[in-house]
mmCIF file of C-alpha atoms in Angstrom:
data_model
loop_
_atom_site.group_PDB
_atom_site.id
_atom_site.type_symbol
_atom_site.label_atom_id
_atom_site.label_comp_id
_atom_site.label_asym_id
_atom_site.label_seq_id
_atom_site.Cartn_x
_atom_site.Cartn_y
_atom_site.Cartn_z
ATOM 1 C CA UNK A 246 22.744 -26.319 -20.411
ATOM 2 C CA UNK A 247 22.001 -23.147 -22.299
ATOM 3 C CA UNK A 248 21.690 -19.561 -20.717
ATOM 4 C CA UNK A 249 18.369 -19.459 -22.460
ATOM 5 C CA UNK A 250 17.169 -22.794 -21.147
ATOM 6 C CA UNK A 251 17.755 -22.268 -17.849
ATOM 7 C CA UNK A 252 16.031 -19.207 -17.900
ATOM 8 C CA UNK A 253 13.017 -20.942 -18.696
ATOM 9 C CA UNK A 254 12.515 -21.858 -14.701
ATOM 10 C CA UNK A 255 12.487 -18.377 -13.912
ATOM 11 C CA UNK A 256 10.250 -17.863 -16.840
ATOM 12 C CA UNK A 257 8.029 -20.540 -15.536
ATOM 13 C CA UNK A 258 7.967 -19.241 -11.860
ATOM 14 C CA UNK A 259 7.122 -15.821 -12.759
ATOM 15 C CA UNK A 260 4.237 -16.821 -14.750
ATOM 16 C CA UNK A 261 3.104 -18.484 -11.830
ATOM 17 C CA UNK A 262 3.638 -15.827 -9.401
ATOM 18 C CA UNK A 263 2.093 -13.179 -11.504
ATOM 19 C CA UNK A 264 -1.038 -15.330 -12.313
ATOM 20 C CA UNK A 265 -1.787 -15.988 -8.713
ATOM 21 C CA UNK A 266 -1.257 -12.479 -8.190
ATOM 22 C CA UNK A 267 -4.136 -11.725 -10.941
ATOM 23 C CA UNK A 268 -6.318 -14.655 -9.435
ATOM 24 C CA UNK A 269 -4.980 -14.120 -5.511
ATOM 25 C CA UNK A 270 -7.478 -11.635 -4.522
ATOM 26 C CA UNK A 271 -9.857 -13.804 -4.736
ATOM 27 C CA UNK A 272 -8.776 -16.246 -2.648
ATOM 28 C CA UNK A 273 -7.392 -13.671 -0.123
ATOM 29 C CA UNK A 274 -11.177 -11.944 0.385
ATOM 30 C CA UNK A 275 -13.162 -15.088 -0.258
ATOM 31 C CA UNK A 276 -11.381 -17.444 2.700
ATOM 32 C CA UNK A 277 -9.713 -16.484 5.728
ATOM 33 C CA UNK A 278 -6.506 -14.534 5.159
ATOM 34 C CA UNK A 279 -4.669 -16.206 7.601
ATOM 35 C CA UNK A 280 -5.568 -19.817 6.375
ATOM 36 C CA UNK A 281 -4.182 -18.943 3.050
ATOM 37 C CA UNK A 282 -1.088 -17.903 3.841
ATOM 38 C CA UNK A 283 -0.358 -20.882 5.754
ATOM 39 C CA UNK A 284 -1.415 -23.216 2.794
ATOM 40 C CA UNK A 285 0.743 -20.804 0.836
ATOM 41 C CA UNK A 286 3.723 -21.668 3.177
ATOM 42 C CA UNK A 287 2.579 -25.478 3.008
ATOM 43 C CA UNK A 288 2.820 -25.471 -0.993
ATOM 44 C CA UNK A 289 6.170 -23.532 -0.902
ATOM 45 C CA UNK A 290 7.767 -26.031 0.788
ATOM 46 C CA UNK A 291 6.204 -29.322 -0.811
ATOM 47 C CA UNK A 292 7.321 -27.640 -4.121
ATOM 48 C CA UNK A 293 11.288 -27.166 -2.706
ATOM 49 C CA UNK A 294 10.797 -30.765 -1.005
ATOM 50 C CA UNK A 295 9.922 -32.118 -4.750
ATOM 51 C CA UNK A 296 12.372 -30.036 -6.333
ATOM 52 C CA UNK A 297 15.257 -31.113 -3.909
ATOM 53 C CA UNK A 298 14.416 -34.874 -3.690
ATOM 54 C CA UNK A 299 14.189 -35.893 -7.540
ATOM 55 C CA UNK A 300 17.011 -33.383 -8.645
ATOM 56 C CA UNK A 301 16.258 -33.186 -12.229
ATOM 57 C CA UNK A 302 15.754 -30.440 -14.430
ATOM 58 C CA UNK A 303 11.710 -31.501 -15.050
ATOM 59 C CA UNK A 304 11.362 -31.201 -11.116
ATOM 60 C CA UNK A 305 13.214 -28.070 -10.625
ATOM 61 C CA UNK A 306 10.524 -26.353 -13.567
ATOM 62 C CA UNK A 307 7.918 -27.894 -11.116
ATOM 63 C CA UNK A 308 8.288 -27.668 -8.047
ATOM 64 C CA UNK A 309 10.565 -24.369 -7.986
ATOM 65 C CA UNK A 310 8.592 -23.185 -10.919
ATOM 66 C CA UNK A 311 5.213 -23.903 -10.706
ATOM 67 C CA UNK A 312 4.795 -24.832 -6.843
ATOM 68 C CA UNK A 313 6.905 -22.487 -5.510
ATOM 69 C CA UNK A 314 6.213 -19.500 -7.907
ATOM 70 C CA UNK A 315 2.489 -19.796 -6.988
ATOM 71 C CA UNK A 316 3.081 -20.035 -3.162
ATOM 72 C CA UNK A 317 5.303 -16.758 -3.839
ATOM 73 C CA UNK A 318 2.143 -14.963 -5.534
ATOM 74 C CA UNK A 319 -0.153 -15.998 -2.901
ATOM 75 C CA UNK A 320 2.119 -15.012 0.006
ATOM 76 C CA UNK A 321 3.308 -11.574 -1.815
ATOM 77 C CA UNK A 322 -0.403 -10.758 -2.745
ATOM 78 C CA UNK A 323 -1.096 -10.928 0.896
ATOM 79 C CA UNK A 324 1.764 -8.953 2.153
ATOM 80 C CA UNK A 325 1.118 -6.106 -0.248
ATOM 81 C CA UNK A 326 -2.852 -6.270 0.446
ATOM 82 C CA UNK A 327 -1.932 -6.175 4.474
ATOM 83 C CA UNK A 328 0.114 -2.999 3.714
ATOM 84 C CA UNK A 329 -2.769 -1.575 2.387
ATOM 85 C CA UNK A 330 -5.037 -1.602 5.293
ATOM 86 C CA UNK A 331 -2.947 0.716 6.994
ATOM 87 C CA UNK A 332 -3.579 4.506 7.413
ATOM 88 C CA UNK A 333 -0.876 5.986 8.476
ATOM 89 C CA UNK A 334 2.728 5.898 6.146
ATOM 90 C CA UNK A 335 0.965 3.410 3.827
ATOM 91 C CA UNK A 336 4.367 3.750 1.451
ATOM 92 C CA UNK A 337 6.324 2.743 4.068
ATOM 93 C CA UNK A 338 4.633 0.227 5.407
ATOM 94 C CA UNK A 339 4.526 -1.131 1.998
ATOM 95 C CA UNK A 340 7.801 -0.683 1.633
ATOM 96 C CA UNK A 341 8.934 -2.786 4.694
ATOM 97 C CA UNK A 342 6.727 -5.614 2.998
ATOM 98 C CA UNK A 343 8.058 -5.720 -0.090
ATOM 99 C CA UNK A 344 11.365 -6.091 1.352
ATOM 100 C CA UNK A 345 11.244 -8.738 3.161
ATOM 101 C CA UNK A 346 10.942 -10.999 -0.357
ATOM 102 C CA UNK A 347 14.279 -9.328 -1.471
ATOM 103 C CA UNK A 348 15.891 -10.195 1.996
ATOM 104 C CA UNK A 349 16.863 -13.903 1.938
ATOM 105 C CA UNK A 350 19.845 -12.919 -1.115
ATOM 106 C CA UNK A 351 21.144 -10.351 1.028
ATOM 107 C CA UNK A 352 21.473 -11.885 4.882
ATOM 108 C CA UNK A 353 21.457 -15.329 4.169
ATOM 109 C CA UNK A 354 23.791 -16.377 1.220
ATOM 110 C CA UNK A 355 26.432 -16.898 3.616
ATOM 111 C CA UNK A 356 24.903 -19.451 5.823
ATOM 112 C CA UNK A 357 23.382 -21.123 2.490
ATOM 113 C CA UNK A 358 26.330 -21.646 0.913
ATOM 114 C CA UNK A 359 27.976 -22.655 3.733
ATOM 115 C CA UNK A 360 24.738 -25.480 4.150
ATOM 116 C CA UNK A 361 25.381 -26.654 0.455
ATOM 117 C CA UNK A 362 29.103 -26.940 0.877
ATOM 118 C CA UNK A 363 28.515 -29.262 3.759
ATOM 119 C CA UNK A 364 25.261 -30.885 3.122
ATOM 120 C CA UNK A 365 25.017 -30.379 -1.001
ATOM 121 C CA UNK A 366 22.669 -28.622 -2.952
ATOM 122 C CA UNK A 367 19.874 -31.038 -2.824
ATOM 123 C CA UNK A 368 19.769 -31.526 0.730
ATOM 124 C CA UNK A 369 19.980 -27.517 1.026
ATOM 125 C CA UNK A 370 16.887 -27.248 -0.984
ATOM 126 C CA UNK A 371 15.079 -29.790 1.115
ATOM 127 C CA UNK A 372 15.952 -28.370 4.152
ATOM 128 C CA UNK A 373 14.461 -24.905 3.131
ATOM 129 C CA UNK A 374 11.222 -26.754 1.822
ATOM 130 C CA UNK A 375 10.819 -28.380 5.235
ATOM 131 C CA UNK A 376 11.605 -24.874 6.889
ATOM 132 C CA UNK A 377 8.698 -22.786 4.758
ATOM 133 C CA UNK A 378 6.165 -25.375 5.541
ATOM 134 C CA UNK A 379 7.135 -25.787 9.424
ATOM 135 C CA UNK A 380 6.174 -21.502 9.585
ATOM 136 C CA UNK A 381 2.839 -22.454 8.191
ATOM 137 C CA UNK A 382 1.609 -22.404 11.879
ATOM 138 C CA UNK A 383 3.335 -19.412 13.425
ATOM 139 C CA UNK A 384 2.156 -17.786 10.548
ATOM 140 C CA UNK A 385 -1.305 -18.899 10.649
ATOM 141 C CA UNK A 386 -1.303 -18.424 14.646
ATOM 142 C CA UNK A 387 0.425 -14.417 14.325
ATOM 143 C CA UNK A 388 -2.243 -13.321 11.559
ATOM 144 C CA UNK A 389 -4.993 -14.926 13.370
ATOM 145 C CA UNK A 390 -4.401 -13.311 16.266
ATOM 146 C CA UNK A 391 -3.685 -10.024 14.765
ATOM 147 C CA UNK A 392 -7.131 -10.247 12.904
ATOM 148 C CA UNK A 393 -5.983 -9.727 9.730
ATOM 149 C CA UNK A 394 -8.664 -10.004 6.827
ATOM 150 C CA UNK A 395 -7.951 -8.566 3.214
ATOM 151 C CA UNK A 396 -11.584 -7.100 2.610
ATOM 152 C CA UNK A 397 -13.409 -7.768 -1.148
ATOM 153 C CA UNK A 398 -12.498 -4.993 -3.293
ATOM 154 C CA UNK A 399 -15.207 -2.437 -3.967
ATOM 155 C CA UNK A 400 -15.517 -0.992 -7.140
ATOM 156 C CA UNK A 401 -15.388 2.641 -6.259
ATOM 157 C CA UNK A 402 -13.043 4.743 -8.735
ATOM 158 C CA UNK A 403 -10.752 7.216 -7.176
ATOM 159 C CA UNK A 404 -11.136 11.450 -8.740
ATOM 160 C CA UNK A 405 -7.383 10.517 -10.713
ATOM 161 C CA UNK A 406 -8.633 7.482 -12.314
ATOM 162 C CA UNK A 407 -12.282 9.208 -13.450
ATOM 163 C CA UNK A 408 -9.947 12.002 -14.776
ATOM 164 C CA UNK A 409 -7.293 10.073 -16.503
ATOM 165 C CA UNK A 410 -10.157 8.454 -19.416
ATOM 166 C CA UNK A 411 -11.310 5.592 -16.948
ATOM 167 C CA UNK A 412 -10.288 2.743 -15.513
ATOM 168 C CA UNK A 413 -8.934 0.300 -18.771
ATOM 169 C CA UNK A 414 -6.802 3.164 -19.689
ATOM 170 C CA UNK A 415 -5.305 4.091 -16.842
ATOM 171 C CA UNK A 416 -4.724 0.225 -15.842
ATOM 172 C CA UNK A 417 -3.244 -0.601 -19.537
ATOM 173 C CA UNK A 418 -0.480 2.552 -19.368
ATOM 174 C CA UNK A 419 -0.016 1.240 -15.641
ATOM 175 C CA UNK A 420 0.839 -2.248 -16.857
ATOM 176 C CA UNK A 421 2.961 -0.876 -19.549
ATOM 177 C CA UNK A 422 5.270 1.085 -17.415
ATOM 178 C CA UNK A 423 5.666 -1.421 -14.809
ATOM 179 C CA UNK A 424 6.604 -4.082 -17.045
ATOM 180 C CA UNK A 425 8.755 -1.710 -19.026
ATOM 181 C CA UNK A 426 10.120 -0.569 -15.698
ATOM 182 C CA UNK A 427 11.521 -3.650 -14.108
ATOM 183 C CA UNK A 428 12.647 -5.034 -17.022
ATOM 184 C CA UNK A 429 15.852 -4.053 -16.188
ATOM 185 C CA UNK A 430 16.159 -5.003 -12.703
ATOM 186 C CA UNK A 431 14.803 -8.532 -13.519
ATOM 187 C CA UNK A 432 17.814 -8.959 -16.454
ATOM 188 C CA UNK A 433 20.424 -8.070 -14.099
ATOM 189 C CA UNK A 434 19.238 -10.137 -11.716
ATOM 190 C CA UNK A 435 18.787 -13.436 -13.503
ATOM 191 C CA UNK A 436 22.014 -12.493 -15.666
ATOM 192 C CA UNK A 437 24.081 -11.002 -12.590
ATOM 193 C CA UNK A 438 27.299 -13.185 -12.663
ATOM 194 C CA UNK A 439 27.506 -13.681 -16.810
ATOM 195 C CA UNK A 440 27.311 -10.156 -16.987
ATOM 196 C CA UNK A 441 29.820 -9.860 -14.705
ATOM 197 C CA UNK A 442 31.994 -11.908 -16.242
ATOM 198 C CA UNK A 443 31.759 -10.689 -19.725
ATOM 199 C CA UNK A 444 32.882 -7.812 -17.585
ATOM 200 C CA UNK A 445 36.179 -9.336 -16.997
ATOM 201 C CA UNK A 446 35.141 -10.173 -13.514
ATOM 202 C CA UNK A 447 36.517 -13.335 -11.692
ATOM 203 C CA UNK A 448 34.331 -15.393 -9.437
ATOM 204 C CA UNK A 449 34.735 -13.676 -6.626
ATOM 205 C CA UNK A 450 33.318 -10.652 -8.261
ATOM 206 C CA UNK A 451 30.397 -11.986 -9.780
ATOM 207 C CA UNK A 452 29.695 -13.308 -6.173
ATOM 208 C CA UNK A 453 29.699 -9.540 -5.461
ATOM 209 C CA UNK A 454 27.829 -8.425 -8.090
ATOM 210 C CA UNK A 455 24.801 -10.823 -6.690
ATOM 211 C CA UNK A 456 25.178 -9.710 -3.338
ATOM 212 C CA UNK A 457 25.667 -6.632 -3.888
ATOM 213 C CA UNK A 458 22.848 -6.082 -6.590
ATOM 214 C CA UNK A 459 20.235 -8.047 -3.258
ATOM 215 C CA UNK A 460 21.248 -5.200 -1.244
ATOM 216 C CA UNK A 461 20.708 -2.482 -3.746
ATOM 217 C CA UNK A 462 17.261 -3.568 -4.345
ATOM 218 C CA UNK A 463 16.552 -4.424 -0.896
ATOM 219 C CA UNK A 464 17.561 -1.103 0.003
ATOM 220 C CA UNK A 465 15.865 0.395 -2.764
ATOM 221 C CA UNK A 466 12.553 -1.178 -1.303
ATOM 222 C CA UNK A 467 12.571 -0.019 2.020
ATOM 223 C CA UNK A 468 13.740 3.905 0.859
ATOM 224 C CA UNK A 469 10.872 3.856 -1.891
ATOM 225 C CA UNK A 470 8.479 3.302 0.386
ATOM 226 C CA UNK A 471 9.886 6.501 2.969
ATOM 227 C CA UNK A 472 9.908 8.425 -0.003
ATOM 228 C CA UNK A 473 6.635 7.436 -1.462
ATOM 229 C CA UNK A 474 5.019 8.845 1.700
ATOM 230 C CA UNK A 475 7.083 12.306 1.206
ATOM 231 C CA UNK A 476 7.501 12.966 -2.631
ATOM 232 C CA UNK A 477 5.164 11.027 -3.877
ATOM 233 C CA UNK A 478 5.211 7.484 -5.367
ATOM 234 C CA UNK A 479 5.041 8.449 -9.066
ATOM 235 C CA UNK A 480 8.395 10.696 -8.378
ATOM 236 C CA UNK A 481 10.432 8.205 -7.095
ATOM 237 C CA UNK A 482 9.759 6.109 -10.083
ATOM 238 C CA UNK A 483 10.550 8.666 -12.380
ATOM 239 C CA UNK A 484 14.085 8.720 -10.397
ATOM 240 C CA UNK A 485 14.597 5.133 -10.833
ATOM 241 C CA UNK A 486 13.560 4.891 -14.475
ATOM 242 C CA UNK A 487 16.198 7.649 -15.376
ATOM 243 C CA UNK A 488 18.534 6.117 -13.034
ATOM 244 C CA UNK A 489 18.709 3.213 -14.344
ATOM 245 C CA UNK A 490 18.833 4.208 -18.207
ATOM 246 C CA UNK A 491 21.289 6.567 -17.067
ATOM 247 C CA UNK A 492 23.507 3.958 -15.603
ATOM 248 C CA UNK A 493 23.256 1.069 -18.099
ATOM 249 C CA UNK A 494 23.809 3.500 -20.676
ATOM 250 C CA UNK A 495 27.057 4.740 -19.507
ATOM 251 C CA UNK A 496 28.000 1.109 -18.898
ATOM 252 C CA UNK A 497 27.836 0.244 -22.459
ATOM 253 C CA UNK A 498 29.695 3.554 -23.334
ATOM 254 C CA UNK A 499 32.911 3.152 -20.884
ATOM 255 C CA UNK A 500 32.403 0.271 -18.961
ATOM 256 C CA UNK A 501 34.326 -1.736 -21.288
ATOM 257 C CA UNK A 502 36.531 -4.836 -18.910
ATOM 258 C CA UNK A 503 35.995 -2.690 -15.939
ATOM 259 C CA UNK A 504 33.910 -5.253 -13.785
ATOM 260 C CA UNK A 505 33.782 -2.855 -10.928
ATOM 261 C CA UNK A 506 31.997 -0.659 -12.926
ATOM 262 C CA UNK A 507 29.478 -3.463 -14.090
ATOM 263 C CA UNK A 508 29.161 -4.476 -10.174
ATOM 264 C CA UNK A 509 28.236 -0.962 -9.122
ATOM 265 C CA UNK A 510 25.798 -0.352 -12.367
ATOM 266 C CA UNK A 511 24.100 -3.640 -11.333
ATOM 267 C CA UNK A 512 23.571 -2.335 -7.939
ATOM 268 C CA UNK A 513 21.858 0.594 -8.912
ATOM 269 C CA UNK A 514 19.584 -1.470 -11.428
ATOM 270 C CA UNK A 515 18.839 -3.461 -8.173
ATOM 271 C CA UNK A 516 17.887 -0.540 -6.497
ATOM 272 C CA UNK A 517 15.654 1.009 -9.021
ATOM 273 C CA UNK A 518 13.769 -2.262 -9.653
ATOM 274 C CA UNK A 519 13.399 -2.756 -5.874
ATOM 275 C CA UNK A 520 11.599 0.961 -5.712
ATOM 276 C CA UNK A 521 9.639 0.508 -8.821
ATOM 277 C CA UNK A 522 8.245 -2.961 -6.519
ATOM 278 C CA UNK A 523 7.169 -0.534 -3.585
ATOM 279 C CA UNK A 524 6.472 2.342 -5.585
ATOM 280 C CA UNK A 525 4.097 0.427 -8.520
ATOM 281 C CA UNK A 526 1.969 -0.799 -5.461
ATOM 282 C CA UNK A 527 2.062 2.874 -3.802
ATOM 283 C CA UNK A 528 0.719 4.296 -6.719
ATOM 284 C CA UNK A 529 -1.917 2.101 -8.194
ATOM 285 C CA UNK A 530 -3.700 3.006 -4.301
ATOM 286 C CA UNK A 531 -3.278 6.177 -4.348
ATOM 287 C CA UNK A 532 -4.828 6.282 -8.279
ATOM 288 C CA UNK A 533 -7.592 3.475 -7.596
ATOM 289 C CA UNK A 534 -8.050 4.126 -3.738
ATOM 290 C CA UNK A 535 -7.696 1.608 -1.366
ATOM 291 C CA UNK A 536 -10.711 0.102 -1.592
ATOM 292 C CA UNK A 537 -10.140 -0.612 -5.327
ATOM 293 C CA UNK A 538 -6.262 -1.848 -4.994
ATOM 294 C CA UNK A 539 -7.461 -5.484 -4.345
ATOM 295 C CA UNK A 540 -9.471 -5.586 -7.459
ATOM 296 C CA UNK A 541 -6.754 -3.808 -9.849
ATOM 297 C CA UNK A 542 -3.017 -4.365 -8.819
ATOM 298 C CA UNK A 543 -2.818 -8.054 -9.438
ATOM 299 C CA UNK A 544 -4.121 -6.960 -13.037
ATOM 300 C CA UNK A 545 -1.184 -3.886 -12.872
ATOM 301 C CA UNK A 546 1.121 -6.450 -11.285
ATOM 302 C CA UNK A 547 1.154 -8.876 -14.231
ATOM 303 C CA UNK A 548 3.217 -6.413 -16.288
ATOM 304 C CA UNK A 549 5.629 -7.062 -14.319
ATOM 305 C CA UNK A 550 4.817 -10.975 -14.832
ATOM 306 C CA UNK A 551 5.225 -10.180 -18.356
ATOM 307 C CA UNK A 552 8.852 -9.091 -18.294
ATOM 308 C CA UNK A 553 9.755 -11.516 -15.893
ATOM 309 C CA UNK A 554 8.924 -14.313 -18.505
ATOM 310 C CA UNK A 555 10.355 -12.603 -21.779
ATOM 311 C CA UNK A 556 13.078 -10.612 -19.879
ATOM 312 C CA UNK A 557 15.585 -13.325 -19.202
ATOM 313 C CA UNK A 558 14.842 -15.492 -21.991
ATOM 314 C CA UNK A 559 15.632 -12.627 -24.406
ATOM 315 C CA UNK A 560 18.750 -11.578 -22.472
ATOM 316 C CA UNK A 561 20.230 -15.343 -22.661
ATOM 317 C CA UNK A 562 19.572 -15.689 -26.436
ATOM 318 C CA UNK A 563 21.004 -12.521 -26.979
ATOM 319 C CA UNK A 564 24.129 -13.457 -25.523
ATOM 320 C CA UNK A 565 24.328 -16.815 -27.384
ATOM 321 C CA UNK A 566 23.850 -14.518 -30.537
ATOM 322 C CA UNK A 567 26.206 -12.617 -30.128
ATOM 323 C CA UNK A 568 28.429 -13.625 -27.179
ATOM 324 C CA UNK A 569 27.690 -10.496 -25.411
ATOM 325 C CA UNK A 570 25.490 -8.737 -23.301
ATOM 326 C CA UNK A 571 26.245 -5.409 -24.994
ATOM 327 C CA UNK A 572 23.088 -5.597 -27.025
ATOM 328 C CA UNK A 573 21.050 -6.494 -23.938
ATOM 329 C CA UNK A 574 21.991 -3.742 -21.968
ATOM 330 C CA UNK A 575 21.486 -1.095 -24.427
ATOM 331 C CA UNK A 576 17.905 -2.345 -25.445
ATOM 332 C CA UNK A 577 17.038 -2.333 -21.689
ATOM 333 C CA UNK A 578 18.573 1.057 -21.255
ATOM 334 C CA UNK A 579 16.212 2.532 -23.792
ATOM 335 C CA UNK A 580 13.231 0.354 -22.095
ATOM 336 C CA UNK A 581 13.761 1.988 -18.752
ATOM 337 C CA UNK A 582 13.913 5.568 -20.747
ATOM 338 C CA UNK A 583 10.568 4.906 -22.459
ATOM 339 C CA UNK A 584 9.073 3.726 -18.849
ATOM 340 C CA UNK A 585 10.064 6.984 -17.920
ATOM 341 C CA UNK A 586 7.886 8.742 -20.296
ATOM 342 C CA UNK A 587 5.277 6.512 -19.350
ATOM 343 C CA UNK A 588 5.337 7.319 -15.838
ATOM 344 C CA UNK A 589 5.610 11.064 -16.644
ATOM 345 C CA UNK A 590 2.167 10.844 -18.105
ATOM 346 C CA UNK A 591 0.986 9.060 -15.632
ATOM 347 C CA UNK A 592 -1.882 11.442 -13.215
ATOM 348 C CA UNK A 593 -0.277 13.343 -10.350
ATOM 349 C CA UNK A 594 -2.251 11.572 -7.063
ATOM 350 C CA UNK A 595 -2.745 14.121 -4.802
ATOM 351 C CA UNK A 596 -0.853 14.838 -1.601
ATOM 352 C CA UNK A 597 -1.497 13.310 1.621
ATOM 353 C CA UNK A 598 -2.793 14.966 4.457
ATOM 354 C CA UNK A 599 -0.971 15.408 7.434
ATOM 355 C CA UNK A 600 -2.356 12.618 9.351
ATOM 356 C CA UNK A 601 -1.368 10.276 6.793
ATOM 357 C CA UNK A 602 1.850 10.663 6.988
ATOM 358 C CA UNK A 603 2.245 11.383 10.189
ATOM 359 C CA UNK A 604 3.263 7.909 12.539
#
């Protein structure tokens, strides 16, 4: 099946995610908090339970696609909208959250492929289905308990947004940047091992490369959201936008057949597009205020929707054009530079006080 093709069920699924995350907040305010995230758990796995029993390539756009994608959107929208309640070392706390999506690739390939090797794909899937909707209740009983209740957004403007020519401008150069700034991140990772290969890399390495790329932006999650708290969100996406052009752009000018080169580049796309994920949230509440980030990141956040459905389509039929992700790499080098200037223009939020970084 083509590169291009296949893409499509990532296409499909980020569509999905990033329109629940534009419609989540709704949901999140309006009903109990808790209650949704269990249903969100509940539709995760039905969707890998559909996917996994029928085993066709309709399914897997369905129920990976479209059931799981939305679960993801609910259950991200309230992990990001938890984060936000907090007052102390919001950017961390954030970060930690944000995360935890990016950890499953990096602690538990192993035991997966080891499941599929002895059990098959299929079963694999279905056994992950009935494991998301089995944490339904834990999940329901831990954020019940805890009290946790994503407020309705107000529509209060924070001094940076009032400043900046309102709140459609500011929001439409937000959504630029962060779709321009993960771009990137979300080619390399749905492109990983062919780009590895083309590389000259053998299997083994483009197993690497995907491991080692989940760590990166795992990694780059959790140290965006320290730094976000101590330098300021919009700086450490400024860092990771020049990183990354930096990087891909000396890959295409002497990473020719040198795979390790391509693994470690790939990496450090990983990590920048893993900040960008804290960092994005970080600073739309710092720009809106908190009472306001409800309302307006799952309108920022579908930027990032955006690339995610035109990223890896574009990068597959690239390569069938031209047998080569050369091309690719170079347009999304000079994507990642313009994001850069985006950012750069971008209000200054002000510091923090003491107390709110202080733990």
């Amino acid at each position: 099946m083509p590169r291009g093709v296949l893409s499509l069920v990532f296409s499909v699924a980020m569509f999905c995610f990033s329109g629940t995350m534009f419609i989540g907040t709704g949901l999140h305010a309006k009903y109990p908090t808790p209650l949704v995230a269990a249903l969100a758990l509940i539709l995760a796995g039905s969707g890998l339970i559909v996917t996994g029993s029928i085993g066709t390539f309709p399914a897997l756009v369905v129920g990976f696609g479209g059931m799981f994608g939305t679960a993801v959107g609910l259950g991200y929208g309230i992990a990001v909208g938890t984060a936000n309640l907090t007052k102390v070392r919001k950017g961390l706390v954030t970060g930690i959250c944000v995360a935890a999506f990016a950890i499953i690739p990096v602690f538990l390939a192993p035991i997966l492929k080891s499941y599929v090797a002895s059990s098959g794909v299929f079963a694999t899937i279905r056994s992950l289905g009935t494991f998301f909707a089995a944490m339904s209740l834990p999940v329901y009983a831990c954020l019940s308990g805890g009290g946790v209740q994503i407020p309705i957004p107000t529509p209060t403007v924070s001094n940076e947004t009032a400043n900046s020519g309102g709140e459609f401008g500011l929001l439409l150069k937000l959504w630029v940047a962060f779709g321009t700034g993960t771009l990137a991140g979300l080619i390399a990772i749905t492109h990983a091992t062919g780009i590895t290969q083309t590389f000259g890399g053998s299997v083994a390495q483009m197993a690497l490369t995907v491991q080692s790329l989940a760590l990166g932006n795992w990694a780059g999650r959790l140290a965006a959201g320290y730094f976000a708290d101590n330098v300021g969100p919009k700086n450490v996406l400024l860092a990771a936008a020049l990183s990354t052009a930096a990087a891909l752009g000396g890959l295409c000018a002497f990473g020719e057949g040198n795979a390790i080169a391509a693994t470690a580049v790939l990496t450090l796309v990983g990590a920048g597009f893993g900040a960008a994920l804290t960092s994005y949230a970080a600073l739309t509440s710092k720009l809106f205020g908190p009472t306001t980030f409800g309302r307006v990141y799952g309108k920022v956040f579908t930027g990032y929707g955006f690339a995610g459905i035109v990223a890896p389509y574009l990068a597959g039929a690239l390569y069938v054009k031209f047998e080569s992700y050369f091309l690719t790499l170079l347009i999304a080098a000079g994507i990642s530079l313009f994001s850069a200037v985006l950012v750069y223009t971008l209000p200054t939020p002000a510091a923090p006080a003491l107390d709110e970084k202080s733990s």
